[in-house]
XYZ file of C-alpha atoms in Angstrom:
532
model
C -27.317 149.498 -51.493
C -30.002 147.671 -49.622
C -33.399 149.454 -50.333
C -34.865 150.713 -47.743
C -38.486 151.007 -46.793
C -38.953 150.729 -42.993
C -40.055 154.641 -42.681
C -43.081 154.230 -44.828
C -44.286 151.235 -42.658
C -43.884 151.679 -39.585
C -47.374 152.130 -38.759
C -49.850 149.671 -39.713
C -53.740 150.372 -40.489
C -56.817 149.085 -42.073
C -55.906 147.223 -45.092
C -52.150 147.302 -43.981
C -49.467 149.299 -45.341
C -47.481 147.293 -47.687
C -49.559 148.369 -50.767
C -47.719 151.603 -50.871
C -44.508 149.252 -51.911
C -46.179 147.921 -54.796
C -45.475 150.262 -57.111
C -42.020 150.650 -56.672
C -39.706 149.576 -59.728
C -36.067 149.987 -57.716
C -35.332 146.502 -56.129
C -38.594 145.192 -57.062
C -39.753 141.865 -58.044
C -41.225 143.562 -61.885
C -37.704 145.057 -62.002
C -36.308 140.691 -61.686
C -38.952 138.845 -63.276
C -40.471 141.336 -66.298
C -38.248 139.328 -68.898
C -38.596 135.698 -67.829
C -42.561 136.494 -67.946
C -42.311 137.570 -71.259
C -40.589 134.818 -72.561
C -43.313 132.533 -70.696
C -46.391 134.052 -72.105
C -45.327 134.250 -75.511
C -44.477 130.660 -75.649
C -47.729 129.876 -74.265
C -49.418 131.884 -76.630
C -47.334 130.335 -79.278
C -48.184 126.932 -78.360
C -51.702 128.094 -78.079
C -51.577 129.771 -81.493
C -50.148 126.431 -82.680
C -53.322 124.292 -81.156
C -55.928 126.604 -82.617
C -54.879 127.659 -85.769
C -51.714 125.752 -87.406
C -52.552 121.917 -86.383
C -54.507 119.381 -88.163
C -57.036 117.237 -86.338
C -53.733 114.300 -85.896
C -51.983 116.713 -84.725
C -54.220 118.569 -82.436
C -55.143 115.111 -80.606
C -51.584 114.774 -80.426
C -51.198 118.028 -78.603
C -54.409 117.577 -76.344
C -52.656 114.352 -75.476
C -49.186 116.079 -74.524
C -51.333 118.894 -72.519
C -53.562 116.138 -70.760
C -49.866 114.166 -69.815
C -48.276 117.373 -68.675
C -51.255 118.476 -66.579
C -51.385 115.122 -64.600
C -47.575 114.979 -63.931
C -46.436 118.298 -63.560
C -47.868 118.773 -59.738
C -45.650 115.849 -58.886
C -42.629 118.152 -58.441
C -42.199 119.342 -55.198
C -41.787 123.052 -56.116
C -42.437 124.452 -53.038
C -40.233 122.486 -50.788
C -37.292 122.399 -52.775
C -37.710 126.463 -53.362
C -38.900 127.461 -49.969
C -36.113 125.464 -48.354
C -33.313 126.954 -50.523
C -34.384 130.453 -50.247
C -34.487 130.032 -46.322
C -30.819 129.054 -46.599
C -29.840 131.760 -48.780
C -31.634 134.652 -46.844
C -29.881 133.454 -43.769
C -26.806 133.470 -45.240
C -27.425 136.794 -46.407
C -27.818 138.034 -42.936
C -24.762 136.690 -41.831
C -22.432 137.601 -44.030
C -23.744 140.950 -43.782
C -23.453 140.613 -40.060
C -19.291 139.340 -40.635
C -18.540 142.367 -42.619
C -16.132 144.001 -39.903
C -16.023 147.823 -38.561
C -12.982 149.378 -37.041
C -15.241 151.616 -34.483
C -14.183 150.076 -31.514
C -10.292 149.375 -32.080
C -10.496 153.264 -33.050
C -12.551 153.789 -29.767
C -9.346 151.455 -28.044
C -6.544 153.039 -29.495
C -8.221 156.752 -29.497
C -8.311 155.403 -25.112
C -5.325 153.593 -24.543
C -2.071 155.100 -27.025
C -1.054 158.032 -25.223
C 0.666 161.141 -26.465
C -0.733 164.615 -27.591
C 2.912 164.951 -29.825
C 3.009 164.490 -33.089
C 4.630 160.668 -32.774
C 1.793 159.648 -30.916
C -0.738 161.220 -33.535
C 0.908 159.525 -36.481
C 0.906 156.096 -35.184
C -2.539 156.138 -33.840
C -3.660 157.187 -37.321
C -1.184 154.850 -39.092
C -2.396 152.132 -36.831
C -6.446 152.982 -38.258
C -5.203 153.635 -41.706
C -3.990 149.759 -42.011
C -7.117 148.631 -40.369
C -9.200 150.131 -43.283
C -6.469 148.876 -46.059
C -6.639 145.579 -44.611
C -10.710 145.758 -45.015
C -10.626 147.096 -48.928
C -8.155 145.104 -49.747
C -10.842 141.909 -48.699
C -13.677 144.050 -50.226
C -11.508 143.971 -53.438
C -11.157 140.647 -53.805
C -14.691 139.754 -53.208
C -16.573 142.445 -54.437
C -16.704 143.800 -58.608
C -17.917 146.873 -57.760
C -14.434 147.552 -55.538
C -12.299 146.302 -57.616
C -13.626 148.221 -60.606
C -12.672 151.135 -57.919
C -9.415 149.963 -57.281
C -8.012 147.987 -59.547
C -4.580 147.771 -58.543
C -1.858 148.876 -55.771
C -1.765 152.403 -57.348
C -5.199 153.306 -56.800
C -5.104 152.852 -53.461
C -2.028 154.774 -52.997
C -4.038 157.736 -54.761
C -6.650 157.844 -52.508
C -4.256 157.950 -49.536
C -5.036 154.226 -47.883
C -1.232 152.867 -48.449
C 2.175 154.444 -49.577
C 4.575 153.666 -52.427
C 6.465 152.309 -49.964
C 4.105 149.980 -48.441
C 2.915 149.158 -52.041
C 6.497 148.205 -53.265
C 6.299 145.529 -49.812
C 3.475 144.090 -50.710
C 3.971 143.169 -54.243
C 7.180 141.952 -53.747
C 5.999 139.599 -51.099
C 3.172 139.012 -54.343
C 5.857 137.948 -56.428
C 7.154 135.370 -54.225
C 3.787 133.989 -53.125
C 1.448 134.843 -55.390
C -1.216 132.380 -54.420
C -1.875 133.616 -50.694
C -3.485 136.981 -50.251
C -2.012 139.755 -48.950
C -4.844 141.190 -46.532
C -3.275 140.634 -43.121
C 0.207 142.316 -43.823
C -1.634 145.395 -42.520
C -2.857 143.689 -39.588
C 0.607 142.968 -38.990
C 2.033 146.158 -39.495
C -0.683 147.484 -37.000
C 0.235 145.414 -34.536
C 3.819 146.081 -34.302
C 2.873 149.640 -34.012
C 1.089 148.737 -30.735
C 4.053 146.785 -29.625
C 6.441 149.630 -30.316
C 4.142 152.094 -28.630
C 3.978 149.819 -25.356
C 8.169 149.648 -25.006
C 7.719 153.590 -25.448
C 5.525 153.803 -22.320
C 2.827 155.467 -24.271
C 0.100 152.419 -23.495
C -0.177 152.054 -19.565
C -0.089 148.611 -19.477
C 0.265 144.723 -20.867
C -3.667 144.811 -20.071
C -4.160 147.387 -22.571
C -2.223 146.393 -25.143
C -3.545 142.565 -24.710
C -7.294 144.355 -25.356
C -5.723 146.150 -28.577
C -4.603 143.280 -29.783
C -7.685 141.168 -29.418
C -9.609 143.699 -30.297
C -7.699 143.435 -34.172
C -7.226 139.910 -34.426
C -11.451 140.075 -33.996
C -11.412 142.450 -37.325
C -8.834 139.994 -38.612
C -11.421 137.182 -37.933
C -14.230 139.390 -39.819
C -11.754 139.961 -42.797
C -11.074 136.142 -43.198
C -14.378 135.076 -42.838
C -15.784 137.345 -45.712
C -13.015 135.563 -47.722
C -14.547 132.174 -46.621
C -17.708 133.368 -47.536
C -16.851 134.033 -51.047
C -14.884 130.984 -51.630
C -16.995 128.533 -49.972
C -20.570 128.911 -51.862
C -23.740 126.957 -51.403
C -23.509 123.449 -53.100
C -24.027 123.750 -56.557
C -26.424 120.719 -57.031
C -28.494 122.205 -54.333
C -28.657 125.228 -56.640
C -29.181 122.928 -59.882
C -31.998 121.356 -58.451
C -33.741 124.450 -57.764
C -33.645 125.948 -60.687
C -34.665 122.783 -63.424
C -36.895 121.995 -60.836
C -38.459 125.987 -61.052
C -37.811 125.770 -64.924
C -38.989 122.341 -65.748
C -42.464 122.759 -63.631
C -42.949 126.016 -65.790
C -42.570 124.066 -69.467
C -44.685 121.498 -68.373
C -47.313 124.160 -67.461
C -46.741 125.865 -71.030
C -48.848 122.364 -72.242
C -49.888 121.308 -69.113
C -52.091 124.587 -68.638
C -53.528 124.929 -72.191
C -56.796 125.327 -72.830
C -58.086 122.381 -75.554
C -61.476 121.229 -76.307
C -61.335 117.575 -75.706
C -60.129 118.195 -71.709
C -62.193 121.492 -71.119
C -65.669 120.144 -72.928
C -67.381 120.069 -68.941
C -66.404 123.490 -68.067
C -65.811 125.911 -70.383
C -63.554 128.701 -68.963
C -63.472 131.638 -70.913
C -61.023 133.041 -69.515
C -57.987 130.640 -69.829
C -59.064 130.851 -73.529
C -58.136 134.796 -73.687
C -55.258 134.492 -70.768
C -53.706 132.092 -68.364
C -54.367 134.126 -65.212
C -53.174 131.625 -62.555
C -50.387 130.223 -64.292
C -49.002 133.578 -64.786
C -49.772 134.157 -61.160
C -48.309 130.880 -60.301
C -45.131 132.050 -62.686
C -45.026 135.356 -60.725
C -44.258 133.847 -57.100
C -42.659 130.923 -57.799
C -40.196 132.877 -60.182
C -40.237 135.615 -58.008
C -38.631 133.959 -55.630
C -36.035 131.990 -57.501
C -35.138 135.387 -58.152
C -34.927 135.924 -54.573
C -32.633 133.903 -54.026
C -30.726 134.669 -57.393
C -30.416 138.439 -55.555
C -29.077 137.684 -52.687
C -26.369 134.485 -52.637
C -24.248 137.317 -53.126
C -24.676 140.567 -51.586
C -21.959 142.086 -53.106
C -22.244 142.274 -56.482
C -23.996 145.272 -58.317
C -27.163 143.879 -57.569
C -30.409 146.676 -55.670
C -30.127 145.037 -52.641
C -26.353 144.418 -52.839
C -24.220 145.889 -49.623
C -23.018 149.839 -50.056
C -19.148 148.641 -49.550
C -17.762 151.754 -51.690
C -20.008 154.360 -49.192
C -18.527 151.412 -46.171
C -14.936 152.282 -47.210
C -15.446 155.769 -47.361
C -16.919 155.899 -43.987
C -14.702 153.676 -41.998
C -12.146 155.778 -42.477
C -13.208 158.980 -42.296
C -14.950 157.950 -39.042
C -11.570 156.221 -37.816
C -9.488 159.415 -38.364
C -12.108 161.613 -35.957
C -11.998 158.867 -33.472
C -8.557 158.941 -33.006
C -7.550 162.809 -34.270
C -9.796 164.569 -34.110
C -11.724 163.212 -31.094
C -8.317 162.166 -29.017
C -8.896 163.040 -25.251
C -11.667 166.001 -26.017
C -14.771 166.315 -24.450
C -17.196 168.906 -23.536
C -16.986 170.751 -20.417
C -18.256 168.978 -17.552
C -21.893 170.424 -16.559
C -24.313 170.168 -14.147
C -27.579 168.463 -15.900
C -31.123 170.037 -15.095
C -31.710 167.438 -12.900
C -29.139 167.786 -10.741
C -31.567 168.382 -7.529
C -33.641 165.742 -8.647
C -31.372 162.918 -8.883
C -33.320 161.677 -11.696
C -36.567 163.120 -13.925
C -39.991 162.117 -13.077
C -41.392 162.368 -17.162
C -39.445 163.959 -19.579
C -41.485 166.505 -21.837
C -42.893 166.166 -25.353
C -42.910 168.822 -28.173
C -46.624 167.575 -28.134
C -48.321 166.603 -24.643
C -50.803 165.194 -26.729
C -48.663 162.197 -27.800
C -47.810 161.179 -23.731
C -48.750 157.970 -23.590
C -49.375 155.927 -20.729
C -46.756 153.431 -19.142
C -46.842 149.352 -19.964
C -48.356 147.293 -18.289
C -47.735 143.598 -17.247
C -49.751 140.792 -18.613
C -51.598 140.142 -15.048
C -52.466 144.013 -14.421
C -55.590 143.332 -15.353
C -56.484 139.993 -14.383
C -60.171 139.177 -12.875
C -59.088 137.667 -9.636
C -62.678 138.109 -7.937
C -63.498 134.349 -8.337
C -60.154 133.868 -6.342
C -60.597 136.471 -3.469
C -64.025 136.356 -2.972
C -63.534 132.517 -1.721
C -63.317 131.450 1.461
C -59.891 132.469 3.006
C -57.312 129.280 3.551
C -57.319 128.163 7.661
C -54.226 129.291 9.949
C -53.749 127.320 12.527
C -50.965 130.368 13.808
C -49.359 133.170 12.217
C -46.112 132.839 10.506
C -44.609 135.037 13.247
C -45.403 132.480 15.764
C -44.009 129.849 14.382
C -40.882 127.919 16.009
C -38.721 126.606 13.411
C -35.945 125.115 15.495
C -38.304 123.209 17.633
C -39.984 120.334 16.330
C -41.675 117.389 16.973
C -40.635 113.663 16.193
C -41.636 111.431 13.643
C -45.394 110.589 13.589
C -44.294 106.921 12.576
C -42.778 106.977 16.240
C -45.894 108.027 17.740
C -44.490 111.438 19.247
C -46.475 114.194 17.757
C -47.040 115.516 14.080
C -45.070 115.102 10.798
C -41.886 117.225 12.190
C -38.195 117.733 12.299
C -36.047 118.420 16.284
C -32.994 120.496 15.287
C -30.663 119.744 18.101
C -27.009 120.800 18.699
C -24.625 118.902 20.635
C -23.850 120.500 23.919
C -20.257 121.429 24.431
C -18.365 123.477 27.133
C -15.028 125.406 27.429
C -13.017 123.952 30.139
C -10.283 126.287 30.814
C -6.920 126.170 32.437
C -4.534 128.468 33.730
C -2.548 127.279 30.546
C -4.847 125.670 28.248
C -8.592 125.341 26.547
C -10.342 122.533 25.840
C -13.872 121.623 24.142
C -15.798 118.906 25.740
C -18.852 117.058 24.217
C -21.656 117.323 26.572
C -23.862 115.012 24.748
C -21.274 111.871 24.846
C -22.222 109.583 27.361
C -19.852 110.038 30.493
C -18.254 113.106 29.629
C -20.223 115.534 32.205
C -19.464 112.871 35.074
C -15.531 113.052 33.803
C -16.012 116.860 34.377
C -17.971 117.250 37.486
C -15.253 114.774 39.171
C -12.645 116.754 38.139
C -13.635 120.022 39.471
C -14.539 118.647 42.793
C -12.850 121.413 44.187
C -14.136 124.375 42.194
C -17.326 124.721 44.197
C -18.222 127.890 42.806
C -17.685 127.196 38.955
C -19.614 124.146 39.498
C -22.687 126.060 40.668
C -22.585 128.382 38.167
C -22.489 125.637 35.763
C -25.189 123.671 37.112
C -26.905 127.046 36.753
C -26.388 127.612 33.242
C -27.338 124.177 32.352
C -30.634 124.542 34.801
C -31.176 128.032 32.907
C -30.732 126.230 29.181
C -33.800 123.790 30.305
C -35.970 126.023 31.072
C -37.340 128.245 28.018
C -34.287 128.797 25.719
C -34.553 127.768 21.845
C -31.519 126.084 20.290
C -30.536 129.056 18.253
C -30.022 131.066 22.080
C -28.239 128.289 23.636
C -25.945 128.767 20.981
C -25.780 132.253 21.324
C -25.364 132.166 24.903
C -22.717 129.360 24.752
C -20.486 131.565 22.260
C -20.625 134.481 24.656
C -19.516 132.183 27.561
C -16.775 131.118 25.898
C -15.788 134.147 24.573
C -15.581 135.370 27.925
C -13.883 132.307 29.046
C -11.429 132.606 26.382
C -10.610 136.651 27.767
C -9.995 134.910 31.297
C -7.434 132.264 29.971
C -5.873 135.036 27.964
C -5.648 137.145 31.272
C -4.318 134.056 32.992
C -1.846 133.319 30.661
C 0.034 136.518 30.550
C -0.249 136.945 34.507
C 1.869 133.628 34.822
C 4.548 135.329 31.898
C 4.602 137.884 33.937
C 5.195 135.996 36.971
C 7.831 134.034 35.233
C 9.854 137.039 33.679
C 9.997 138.544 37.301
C 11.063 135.371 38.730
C 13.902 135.435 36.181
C 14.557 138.898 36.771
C 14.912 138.463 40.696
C 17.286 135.381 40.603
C 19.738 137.167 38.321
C 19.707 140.680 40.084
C 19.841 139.095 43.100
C 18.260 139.508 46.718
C 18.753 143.151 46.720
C 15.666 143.547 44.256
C 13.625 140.759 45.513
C 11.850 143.209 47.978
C 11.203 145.551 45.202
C 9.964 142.698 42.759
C 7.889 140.887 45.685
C 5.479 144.430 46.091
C 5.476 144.339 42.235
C 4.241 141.172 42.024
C 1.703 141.274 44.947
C 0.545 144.497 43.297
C 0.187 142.744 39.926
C -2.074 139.571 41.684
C -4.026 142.689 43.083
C -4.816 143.824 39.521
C -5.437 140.689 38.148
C -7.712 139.395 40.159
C -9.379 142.652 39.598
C -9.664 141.827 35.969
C -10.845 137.944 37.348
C -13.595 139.414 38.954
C -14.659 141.647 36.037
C -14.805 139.398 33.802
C -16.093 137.183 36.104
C -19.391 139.577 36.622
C -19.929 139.761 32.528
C -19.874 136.260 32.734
């Protein structure tokens, strides 16, 4: 499992807290690297040995010459672009496939929801339905993973631990026998899914909705299952990987010569200390190796590896955790309470166990800002306030000579002109059109006056935005009087039809009906006629 040190750093002072970590051996870099140092210093000791003590002057120039050529070519290889590059890669793929590893929790949360039934039937396929999710998942984990398939090797150890039945086995390895190349992780997935069919046709999930969520819901844990399986067959190039490591191998042989310490290249500084020991190259050894090693670690994360994933504590888990979900947990809940800040609404500040450790609320970036330059200037001239300010009315183009740079919002004038029988909307801005209606209502002296009127009254101090206003009203009203006038002549017409057939012996009764019925509406006329 993943070492894990997040506790012991999570606050941060003077010289930092990472050297606390340092002397860990667990998941360390000493714990990666102690061997391949070894085998680097004693060569270079050997080789230095070698120089000092076992070669003749030939063969010691012959040496210094190999160091000197070794020292000016070995900084030629791009080390730490190749490296840093590569490990970048692998760490992020790390992440992810950590990240793809699938978790039942919320199909169990689904099915736990939406698959009714407190009897037994309904308990055993909710389980049944969780119990293939998790088989589905080890049986990826074992194909991908030593660890779990030193756990379960075959069929029958998963049938001990409870995960599948002999039944279920005997399918599967049938279906092994006659397709033995294609892996058998989404029979499962099937079988789960046919449970959720079956338990819709019994009426035990409310809907197609429901089930449709179920079902995407797996195929997403399907999708998590099959991409694991890509991960594991589809690795990171292997010349990428071959280039990084005889790059990482060859730069440190070179620097076994190249980083000797000889008389003929050292005679102008004599460093005593790369005599005794080569402290920067095995510096230089620890971090570059070091993180070869890094990357060694963690192309795959699960293999037996420190850092590796936990999938035997994962399998354990999942379905322990499924079973409570949908068991244990199925339609139970605590009793419903009122919380202590029921009168409240909501708390002001919740309490500490220690006041002391209150803290006070963030602030935004500009809380704080010196704005006294900017205030203490001289305030910006208004010419009105905002308040006072007529948006509809506006002034014409100063190219044109008529005022300021402004915009006239105008609407076109139009008027209801109403029948006994129909309504009409006439353009009062076309050219003609108010002469057309002023000769046609010669003899409607009084609705031309009150026109005029309204059109005198529109002149005078009214924005746009009120003309409109008072233009809907009026033909609202208008509109109530046509309404009015067409059911008085419906009326009319039904009692006409009603007279002729019943004959004159009714026509008295009728004629006081009707008279009685102009009475009331030209009551209603004039009502109308005063909200008007």
């Amino acid at each position: 499992m993943t070492v894990s040190y997040t506790a012991e750093v999570a606050t941060c002072r003077y010289f930092g807290c990472f050297w606390k970590l340092l002397g860990r051996w667990r998941a360390s870099i000493y714990k990666i690297i102690w061997v391949d140092l070894l085998v680097f210093l004693f060569s270079f000791y050997a080789m230095a040995m070698l120089y000092r003590y076992a070669l003749n002057e030939t063969g010691r120039a012959t040496f210094e010459d190999i160091v000197d050529y070794c020292r000016s070519y070995g900084a030629l290889i791009p080390l730490s672009f190749v490296l840093g590059f590569y490990v970048a890669i692998i760490v992020d793929r790390w992440w992810s496939q950590y990240i793809t590893v699938p978790w039942p929790d919320p199909l169990a949360v689904y099915v736990s929801a939406l698959v009714r039934g407190q009897d037994e039937h309904g308990r055993l396929m909710r389980r049944t339905i969780m119990r293939y999710v998790c088989l589905s998942l080890t049986m990826v984990l074992t194909m991908i993973s030593p660890g779990i398939k030193r756990r379960f090797p075959n069929y029958d150890y998963i049938v001990d631990v409870g995960m599948l039945t002999k039944n279920e086995a005997s399918i599967i390895q049938a279906l092994d026998e006659k397709f033995p190349k294609t892996p058998k992780y989404w029979m499962p997935i099937m079988w789960a899914s046919s449970i959720m069919t079956r338990a819709r046709k019994e009426g035990r999930i409310w809907d197609d909705f429901s089930l449709k969520s179920m079902i995407d819901e797996l195929n997403k844990f399907r999708a998590g299952c099959n991409m694991l399986i890509h991960y594991d067959m589809i690795s990171v190039p292997l010349v990428y990987t071959q280039v990084v490591t005889l790059a990482v191998y060859t730069y440190f042989l070179a620097a076994i010569f190249g980083h000797q310490y000889v008389e003929r290249l050292d005679t102008t500084h004599k460093n005593t200390v790369s005599y005794y020991f080569p402290l920067f190259s095995t510096l230089e050894f620890f971090f570059f190796m070091g993180w070869l090693k890094v990357a060694e670690t963690l192309i795959c994360p699960f293999g037996d590896d420190d850092d590796d994933f936990e999938l035997n504590w994962l399998i354990d888990r999942n379905l322990q955790v499924c079973y409570l979900i949908v068991d244990e947990m199925h339609n139970e809940h605590p009793e419903l309470v009122k919380d202590q800040y029921w009168d409240d609404v909501f708390p002001q500040e919740l309490p500490y166990a220690d006041e002391s450790q209150r803290q006070a609320p963030p602030e935004a970036s500009t809380a704080r800002l010196d704005l006294t330059k900017i205030t203490s200037a001289a305030p910006l001239k208004r010419t009105t306030e905002t308040s006072e300010v007529d948006f509809t009315n506006f002034g014409e183009d100063t190219e044109r000579g008529h005022g300021d740079h402004e915009l006239r919002i105008r609407f076109r004038s139009q008027r209801v002109v109403s029948t006994s029988s129909s309504i009409s909307m006439v353009d009062l801005s076309t050219p003609g059109k108010r002469d057309e209606i002023d000769e046609g209502e010669e003899g409607e002296e009084g609705e031309e006056e009150e026109y005029m009127d309204l059109l005198s009254y529109r002149d005078k101090s009214m924005d746009d935005f009120d003309r409109l206003r008072e233009e809907r009203e009026r033909e609202r009203v208008e509109r109530q009087m046509q309404h009015a006038a067409m059911t008085y002549d419906l009326i009319k017409g039904e009692l006409a039809n009603t007279a002729a057939s019943d004959g004159p012996s009714t026509s008295s009764k009728q004629s006081k009906e009707t008279s009685q019925q102009d009475t009331e509406m030209q009551t209603e006329k004039s009502y109308i006629g005063s909200k008007k």
